[in-house]
Amino acid sequence: MQFSSLEGEHRYADLVRVADRTIVGLDFDGTLAPIVDDPTKAHIHPDAADALTELAPQVAAIAVITGRPARQALDLGGLEELGDAIQAAGKELHLYGQYGNERWTSSHRRIVSPRPPRGLATFERDLPRTLRLAGASDAYVEDKGLAVAVHTRRLPDPQDAFERLLPPLRDLAGRHGMVIEPGRNVIEVRSPGAHKGMVVEKLAAELGALGFLFAGDDLGDLEAFEAVVELEKQGLAALRVCSASEEQSALLPLSDVVVKGPAGVVDFLRRLRLDILQGSEPG
């Protein structure tokens, strides 16, 4: 792992000192699971579950905060089994799906979810024409139940298609009372209001946290990073970890720690556990 600055090292050390009252929050795609062409096959890193299970007894709680539907994250991440292991350690795994619209915990095994937004059905009705006019009819459209994601990764020039689609999808979403969430060769359309930053604030308040760590990789994690900054202003120990890639660099200037993808996240979690157990500062 690499600290972005001396301040980042100090924030890490502060977090280690209040680890037992710290929430460890993580994005899913690009952070716990690699980005793949088929989003239905984005399984969690093979060592991530063990790293989180080992870390859980040292912190207040583990939270996975994702734009994916909660059911998908549970299945692709093996999170129900991970929740069993964390629960056995006397701690809890929290899962927030669809940017906080869905919630599941290892102690209450039911996904709590609202109804689909009113504008979603009419947006989906108009979407094929918008894709056709943008020359992207073959884009993969993922129906998430509460949102729609348009993936350009499978197209001949994914980045060019992404840039062509961004303006018309933003306009179409606005006409139906929806908002867009750009990502790594994906544009998600969902209802306004919920975002990962709100989850960070809610969890910190509910659990009486003294520290909050959030690891993410993409623009969809920006609000979570900003919420962590606000928590620091309120006196909490706060750390922002970027799971870096060649595709996306928006979070780099905002990060305290930079690692290389999900494998780097796993290594970071193991390093954090050792430093907590040793009560040591980074050296």
mmCIF file of C-alpha atoms in Angstrom:
data_model
loop_
_atom_site.group_PDB
_atom_site.id
_atom_site.type_symbol
_atom_site.label_atom_id
_atom_site.label_comp_id
_atom_site.label_asym_id
_atom_site.label_seq_id
_atom_site.Cartn_x
_atom_site.Cartn_y
_atom_site.Cartn_z
ATOM 1 C CA MET A 1 0.000 0.000 0.000
ATOM 2 C CA GLN A 2 1.083 3.596 -0.552
ATOM 3 C CA PHE A 3 0.248 6.617 1.567
ATOM 4 C CA SER A 4 -0.639 9.686 -0.461
ATOM 5 C CA SER A 5 0.899 12.063 2.085
ATOM 6 C CA LEU A 6 2.219 12.420 5.604
ATOM 7 C CA GLU A 7 -1.315 13.370 6.640
ATOM 8 C CA GLY A 8 -2.483 10.040 5.255
ATOM 9 C CA GLU A 9 -0.014 8.216 7.489
ATOM 10 C CA HIS A 10 -1.245 10.174 10.502
ATOM 11 C CA ARG A 11 -4.881 9.388 9.673
ATOM 12 C CA TYR A 12 -4.018 5.710 9.420
ATOM 13 C CA ALA A 13 -2.315 5.774 12.812
ATOM 14 C CA ASP A 14 -5.284 7.595 14.371
ATOM 15 C CA LEU A 15 -7.627 4.955 12.963
ATOM 16 C CA VAL A 16 -5.533 2.117 14.352
ATOM 17 C CA ARG A 17 -5.787 3.655 17.828
ATOM 18 C CA VAL A 18 -9.605 3.586 17.776
ATOM 19 C CA ALA A 19 -9.962 0.383 15.767
ATOM 20 C CA ASP A 20 -12.441 -1.236 18.149
ATOM 21 C CA ARG A 21 -14.866 1.649 17.469
ATOM 22 C CA THR A 22 -14.134 1.870 13.741
ATOM 23 C CA ILE A 23 -16.409 0.843 10.864
ATOM 24 C CA VAL A 24 -14.688 -0.649 7.817
ATOM 25 C CA GLY A 25 -16.770 0.175 4.727
ATOM 26 C CA LEU A 26 -16.039 -1.212 1.280
ATOM 27 C CA ASP A 27 -17.412 -0.894 -2.220
ATOM 28 C CA PHE A 28 -17.946 -4.175 -4.117
ATOM 29 C CA ASP A 29 -17.035 -3.925 -7.824
ATOM 30 C CA GLY A 30 -13.442 -2.850 -8.351
ATOM 31 C CA THR A 31 -12.745 -2.971 -4.621
ATOM 32 C CA LEU A 32 -13.683 -6.427 -3.330
ATOM 33 C CA ALA A 33 -14.324 -7.942 -6.765
ATOM 34 C CA PRO A 34 -12.458 -7.351 -10.041
ATOM 35 C CA ILE A 35 -14.162 -5.508 -12.883
ATOM 36 C CA VAL A 36 -15.111 -8.031 -15.584
ATOM 37 C CA ASP A 37 -16.893 -7.863 -18.940
ATOM 38 C CA ASP A 38 -19.909 -9.746 -17.599
ATOM 39 C CA PRO A 39 -21.114 -8.073 -14.359
ATOM 40 C CA THR A 40 -22.995 -11.241 -13.389
ATOM 41 C CA LYS A 41 -19.634 -13.001 -12.980
ATOM 42 C CA ALA A 42 -17.860 -10.451 -10.778
ATOM 43 C CA HIS A 43 -17.038 -12.751 -7.892
ATOM 44 C CA ILE A 44 -15.316 -11.486 -4.779
ATOM 45 C CA HIS A 45 -11.514 -11.824 -4.609
ATOM 46 C CA PRO A 46 -10.727 -15.371 -3.388
ATOM 47 C CA ASP A 47 -8.864 -14.105 -0.309
ATOM 48 C CA ALA A 48 -11.210 -11.270 0.622
ATOM 49 C CA ALA A 49 -13.565 -13.296 2.829
ATOM 50 C CA ASP A 50 -10.704 -14.640 4.950
ATOM 51 C CA ALA A 51 -9.153 -11.177 5.285
ATOM 52 C CA LEU A 52 -12.459 -9.666 6.421
ATOM 53 C CA THR A 53 -13.205 -12.544 8.795
ATOM 54 C CA GLU A 54 -9.793 -12.112 10.431
ATOM 55 C CA LEU A 55 -10.180 -8.334 10.683
ATOM 56 C CA ALA A 56 -13.748 -8.322 12.021
ATOM 57 C CA PRO A 57 -12.933 -9.055 15.703
ATOM 58 C CA GLN A 58 -10.613 -6.026 15.793
ATOM 59 C CA VAL A 59 -13.137 -3.444 14.543
ATOM 60 C CA ALA A 60 -16.681 -2.308 15.320
ATOM 61 C CA ALA A 61 -18.326 -3.604 12.133
ATOM 62 C CA ILE A 62 -17.780 -4.457 8.484
ATOM 63 C CA ALA A 63 -20.014 -2.865 5.840
ATOM 64 C CA VAL A 64 -20.273 -3.527 2.106
ATOM 65 C CA ILE A 65 -21.836 -0.523 0.360
ATOM 66 C CA THR A 66 -22.543 -1.091 -3.309
ATOM 67 C CA GLY A 67 -24.572 0.024 -6.287
ATOM 68 C CA ARG A 68 -25.395 -3.614 -6.995
ATOM 69 C CA PRO A 69 -28.683 -5.142 -5.903
ATOM 70 C CA ALA A 70 -28.199 -6.663 -2.461
ATOM 71 C CA ARG A 71 -29.154 -10.144 -3.685
ATOM 72 C CA GLN A 72 -26.445 -10.037 -6.357
ATOM 73 C CA ALA A 73 -23.801 -8.930 -3.874
ATOM 74 C CA LEU A 74 -24.810 -11.668 -1.428
ATOM 75 C CA ASP A 75 -24.473 -14.324 -4.122
ATOM 76 C CA LEU A 76 -21.347 -13.080 -5.915
ATOM 77 C CA GLY A 77 -19.576 -12.224 -2.683
ATOM 78 C CA GLY A 78 -20.578 -15.250 -0.657
ATOM 79 C CA LEU A 79 -21.649 -12.641 1.876
ATOM 80 C CA GLU A 80 -24.136 -14.838 3.691
ATOM 81 C CA GLU A 81 -21.325 -17.250 4.587
ATOM 82 C CA LEU A 82 -19.048 -14.319 5.399
ATOM 83 C CA GLY A 83 -21.811 -12.920 7.600
ATOM 84 C CA ASP A 84 -21.969 -16.225 9.480
ATOM 85 C CA ALA A 85 -18.240 -16.077 10.167
ATOM 86 C CA ILE A 86 -18.329 -12.443 11.262
ATOM 87 C CA GLN A 87 -21.396 -13.071 13.426
ATOM 88 C CA ALA A 88 -19.574 -15.984 15.081
ATOM 89 C CA ALA A 89 -16.807 -13.523 15.971
ATOM 90 C CA GLY A 90 -19.368 -11.378 17.810
ATOM 91 C CA LYS A 91 -19.533 -8.672 15.161
ATOM 92 C CA GLU A 92 -21.935 -7.811 12.349
ATOM 93 C CA LEU A 93 -21.737 -7.585 8.583
ATOM 94 C CA HIS A 94 -23.848 -4.824 7.059
ATOM 95 C CA LEU A 95 -24.756 -4.820 3.376
ATOM 96 C CA TYR A 96 -26.277 -1.826 1.626
ATOM 97 C CA GLY A 97 -27.337 -2.448 -1.965
ATOM 98 C CA GLN A 98 -28.357 -0.025 -4.720
ATOM 99 C CA TYR A 99 -26.603 2.938 -3.077
ATOM 100 C CA GLY A 100 -28.346 2.421 0.260
ATOM 101 C CA ASN A 101 -31.859 1.698 -0.990
ATOM 102 C CA GLU A 102 -31.552 -1.931 0.139
ATOM 103 C CA ARG A 103 -30.282 -3.192 3.472
ATOM 104 C CA TRP A 104 -29.282 -6.620 4.815
ATOM 105 C CA THR A 105 -27.374 -7.557 7.966
ATOM 106 C CA SER A 106 -25.910 -10.791 9.250
ATOM 107 C CA SER A 107 -28.208 -10.656 12.269
ATOM 108 C CA HIS A 108 -31.400 -9.947 10.279
ATOM 109 C CA ARG A 109 -31.260 -12.045 7.115
ATOM 110 C CA ARG A 110 -33.944 -10.238 5.148
ATOM 111 C CA ILE A 111 -33.353 -7.709 2.385
ATOM 112 C CA VAL A 112 -35.301 -4.530 3.118
ATOM 113 C CA SER A 113 -36.098 -2.768 -0.143
ATOM 114 C CA PRO A 114 -38.443 -0.008 -1.364
ATOM 115 C CA ARG A 115 -40.666 -0.160 -4.432
ATOM 116 C CA PRO A 116 -39.107 0.689 -7.834
ATOM 117 C CA PRO A 117 -39.136 4.435 -8.622
ATOM 118 C CA ARG A 118 -42.077 5.657 -10.691
ATOM 119 C CA GLY A 119 -39.989 6.927 -13.589
ATOM 120 C CA LEU A 120 -38.022 3.725 -14.095
ATOM 121 C CA ALA A 121 -40.553 1.893 -16.283
ATOM 122 C CA THR A 122 -41.023 4.825 -18.652
ATOM 123 C CA PHE A 123 -37.252 5.370 -18.817
ATOM 124 C CA GLU A 124 -36.777 1.730 -19.817
ATOM 125 C CA ARG A 125 -39.474 2.121 -22.468
ATOM 126 C CA ASP A 126 -37.566 5.004 -24.114
ATOM 127 C CA LEU A 127 -34.065 3.591 -23.603
ATOM 128 C CA PRO A 128 -33.763 1.431 -26.790
ATOM 129 C CA ARG A 129 -34.396 4.429 -29.036
ATOM 130 C CA THR A 130 -31.788 6.501 -27.182
ATOM 131 C CA LEU A 131 -29.220 3.723 -27.518
ATOM 132 C CA ARG A 132 -29.995 3.354 -31.219
ATOM 133 C CA LEU A 133 -29.604 7.076 -31.920
ATOM 134 C CA ALA A 134 -26.268 7.061 -30.087
ATOM 135 C CA GLY A 135 -25.004 4.129 -32.146
ATOM 136 C CA ALA A 136 -24.887 1.885 -29.089
ATOM 137 C CA SER A 137 -27.771 -0.533 -29.581
ATOM 138 C CA ASP A 138 -25.531 -3.440 -28.550
ATOM 139 C CA ALA A 139 -24.721 -1.992 -25.136
ATOM 140 C CA TYR A 140 -25.520 -4.424 -22.341
ATOM 141 C CA VAL A 141 -28.503 -3.192 -20.318
ATOM 142 C CA GLU A 142 -28.708 -4.534 -16.764
ATOM 143 C CA ASP A 143 -32.047 -4.285 -14.970
ATOM 144 C CA LYS A 144 -31.318 -3.939 -11.252
ATOM 145 C CA GLY A 145 -34.909 -3.714 -10.116
ATOM 146 C CA LEU A 146 -34.516 -0.228 -8.626
ATOM 147 C CA ALA A 147 -32.163 1.038 -11.341
ATOM 148 C CA VAL A 148 -30.854 0.356 -14.834
ATOM 149 C CA ALA A 149 -27.177 0.098 -15.758
ATOM 150 C CA VAL A 150 -25.958 0.550 -19.330
ATOM 151 C CA HIS A 151 -22.592 -1.153 -19.827
ATOM 152 C CA THR A 152 -20.295 -0.222 -22.722
ATOM 153 C CA ARG A 153 -17.424 -2.588 -21.840
ATOM 154 C CA ARG A 154 -18.449 -5.170 -24.452
ATOM 155 C CA LEU A 155 -18.610 -2.648 -27.314
ATOM 156 C CA PRO A 156 -15.707 -2.248 -29.822
ATOM 157 C CA ASP A 157 -14.598 1.100 -28.310
ATOM 158 C CA PRO A 158 -15.988 1.116 -24.742
ATOM 159 C CA GLN A 159 -14.730 4.569 -23.761
ATOM 160 C CA ASP A 160 -15.949 6.268 -26.930
ATOM 161 C CA ALA A 161 -19.383 4.654 -26.530
ATOM 162 C CA PHE A 162 -19.461 5.722 -22.875
ATOM 163 C CA GLU A 163 -18.755 9.346 -23.788
ATOM 164 C CA ARG A 164 -21.359 9.321 -26.581
ATOM 165 C CA LEU A 165 -24.021 7.884 -24.287
ATOM 166 C CA LEU A 166 -23.435 10.088 -21.271
ATOM 167 C CA PRO A 167 -25.236 13.259 -22.520
ATOM 168 C CA PRO A 168 -28.339 11.582 -24.008
ATOM 169 C CA LEU A 169 -28.757 9.258 -21.024
ATOM 170 C CA ARG A 170 -28.456 12.209 -18.661
ATOM 171 C CA ASP A 171 -31.170 14.025 -20.616
ATOM 172 C CA LEU A 172 -33.428 10.970 -20.780
ATOM 173 C CA ALA A 173 -32.998 10.272 -17.076
ATOM 174 C CA GLY A 174 -33.858 13.874 -16.217
ATOM 175 C CA ARG A 175 -37.068 13.721 -18.233
ATOM 176 C CA HIS A 176 -38.196 10.760 -16.150
ATOM 177 C CA GLY A 177 -37.163 12.165 -12.755
ATOM 178 C CA MET A 178 -34.062 9.971 -12.529
ATOM 179 C CA VAL A 179 -30.344 10.696 -12.126
ATOM 180 C CA ILE A 180 -27.247 9.078 -13.607
ATOM 181 C CA GLU A 181 -24.213 7.593 -11.849
ATOM 182 C CA PRO A 182 -21.235 7.269 -14.241
ATOM 183 C CA GLY A 183 -18.778 4.461 -13.534
ATOM 184 C CA ARG A 184 -16.079 2.433 -15.240
ATOM 185 C CA ASN A 185 -17.627 1.904 -18.691
ATOM 186 C CA VAL A 186 -21.075 1.873 -17.138
ATOM 187 C CA ILE A 187 -23.788 4.490 -16.707
ATOM 188 C CA GLU A 188 -26.332 3.739 -14.013
ATOM 189 C CA VAL A 189 -29.741 5.407 -13.951
ATOM 190 C CA ARG A 190 -31.562 5.496 -10.621
ATOM 191 C CA SER A 191 -33.841 7.618 -8.475
ATOM 192 C CA PRO A 192 -32.317 10.680 -6.783
ATOM 193 C CA GLY A 193 -31.724 10.937 -3.058
ATOM 194 C CA ALA A 194 -29.845 7.829 -1.962
ATOM 195 C CA HIS A 195 -26.069 7.639 -2.242
ATOM 196 C CA LYS A 196 -23.184 5.972 -0.456
ATOM 197 C CA GLY A 197 -22.354 9.073 1.554
ATOM 198 C CA MET A 198 -25.729 8.897 3.274
ATOM 199 C CA VAL A 199 -24.974 5.295 4.242
ATOM 200 C CA VAL A 200 -21.618 6.291 5.736
ATOM 201 C CA GLU A 201 -23.245 9.008 7.834
ATOM 202 C CA LYS A 202 -26.102 6.737 8.920
ATOM 203 C CA LEU A 203 -23.877 3.849 9.959
ATOM 204 C CA ALA A 204 -21.479 6.075 11.887
ATOM 205 C CA ALA A 205 -24.386 7.576 13.845
ATOM 206 C CA GLU A 206 -26.193 4.272 14.453
ATOM 207 C CA LEU A 207 -23.102 2.482 15.766
ATOM 208 C CA GLY A 208 -21.591 5.418 17.629
ATOM 209 C CA ALA A 209 -18.369 5.068 15.643
ATOM 210 C CA LEU A 210 -15.138 6.833 16.574
ATOM 211 C CA GLY A 211 -13.556 5.954 13.231
ATOM 212 C CA PHE A 212 -14.602 5.221 9.656
ATOM 213 C CA LEU A 213 -12.589 3.696 6.835
ATOM 214 C CA PHE A 214 -14.028 3.568 3.332
ATOM 215 C CA ALA A 215 -12.418 1.832 0.361
ATOM 216 C CA GLY A 216 -13.686 2.481 -3.169
ATOM 217 C CA ASP A 217 -12.563 2.714 -6.753
ATOM 218 C CA ASP A 218 -14.956 4.813 -8.798
ATOM 219 C CA LEU A 219 -17.051 7.970 -9.140
ATOM 220 C CA GLY A 220 -19.941 6.196 -7.393
ATOM 221 C CA ASP A 221 -17.794 6.233 -4.249
ATOM 222 C CA LEU A 222 -17.195 9.978 -4.321
ATOM 223 C CA GLU A 223 -20.047 10.810 -1.918
ATOM 224 C CA ALA A 224 -18.738 8.202 0.510
ATOM 225 C CA PHE A 225 -15.283 9.808 0.430
ATOM 226 C CA GLU A 226 -16.854 13.218 1.026
ATOM 227 C CA ALA A 227 -18.889 11.862 3.945
ATOM 228 C CA VAL A 228 -15.721 10.449 5.510
ATOM 229 C CA VAL A 229 -14.181 13.932 5.301
ATOM 230 C CA GLU A 230 -17.216 15.365 7.102
ATOM 231 C CA LEU A 231 -16.915 12.729 9.826
ATOM 232 C CA GLU A 232 -13.288 13.765 10.327
ATOM 233 C CA LYS A 233 -14.426 17.367 10.796
ATOM 234 C CA GLN A 234 -16.715 16.067 13.555
ATOM 235 C CA GLY A 235 -13.743 14.532 15.347
ATOM 236 C CA LEU A 236 -13.772 10.954 14.065
ATOM 237 C CA ALA A 237 -10.690 9.154 12.826
ATOM 238 C CA ALA A 238 -11.208 8.828 9.075
ATOM 239 C CA LEU A 239 -9.384 7.103 6.251
ATOM 240 C CA ARG A 240 -10.058 6.994 2.493
ATOM 241 C CA VAL A 241 -8.597 4.079 0.543
ATOM 242 C CA CYS A 242 -8.503 4.054 -3.260
ATOM 243 C CA SER A 243 -8.515 0.748 -5.130
ATOM 244 C CA ALA A 244 -6.672 2.160 -8.114
ATOM 245 C CA SER A 245 -6.917 1.115 -11.743
ATOM 246 C CA GLU A 246 -5.796 2.402 -15.134
ATOM 247 C CA GLU A 247 -9.432 3.055 -16.089
ATOM 248 C CA GLN A 248 -10.387 5.421 -13.289
ATOM 249 C CA SER A 249 -8.348 7.968 -11.344
ATOM 250 C CA ALA A 250 -10.982 10.366 -9.977
ATOM 251 C CA LEU A 251 -10.504 9.228 -6.375
ATOM 252 C CA LEU A 252 -6.701 9.337 -6.355
ATOM 253 C CA PRO A 253 -6.308 12.992 -5.287
ATOM 254 C CA LEU A 254 -8.851 12.463 -2.483
ATOM 255 C CA SER A 255 -7.268 9.325 -1.047
ATOM 256 C CA ASP A 256 -5.109 8.758 2.016
ATOM 257 C CA VAL A 257 -4.017 5.278 0.918
ATOM 258 C CA VAL A 258 -3.701 3.905 -2.617
ATOM 259 C CA VAL A 259 -3.639 0.185 -3.402
ATOM 260 C CA LYS A 260 -3.749 -1.794 -6.651
ATOM 261 C CA GLY A 261 -7.201 -3.246 -7.180
ATOM 262 C CA PRO A 262 -8.963 -5.911 -5.101
ATOM 263 C CA ALA A 263 -5.725 -7.815 -4.442
ATOM 264 C CA GLY A 264 -4.256 -4.629 -2.995
ATOM 265 C CA VAL A 265 -7.371 -4.129 -0.873
ATOM 266 C CA VAL A 266 -6.944 -7.619 0.582
ATOM 267 C CA ASP A 267 -3.281 -6.931 1.383
ATOM 268 C CA PHE A 268 -4.275 -3.630 2.997
ATOM 269 C CA LEU A 269 -6.907 -5.311 5.205
ATOM 270 C CA ARG A 270 -4.334 -7.832 6.392
ATOM 271 C CA ARG A 271 -1.793 -5.093 7.079
ATOM 272 C CA LEU A 272 -4.417 -3.150 9.017
ATOM 273 C CA ARG A 273 -5.225 -6.173 11.175
ATOM 274 C CA LEU A 274 -1.566 -6.728 12.027
ATOM 275 C CA ASP A 275 -1.040 -3.069 12.909
ATOM 276 C CA ILE A 276 -4.117 -3.120 15.142
ATOM 277 C CA LEU A 277 -2.920 -6.245 16.943
ATOM 278 C CA GLN A 278 0.540 -4.783 17.386
ATOM 279 C CA GLY A 279 -0.775 -1.355 18.282
ATOM 280 C CA SER A 280 1.845 0.064 15.961
ATOM 281 C CA GLU A 281 2.014 3.037 13.677
ATOM 282 C CA PRO A 282 2.964 2.524 10.031
ATOM 283 C CA GLY A 283 6.657 2.338 9.428
#
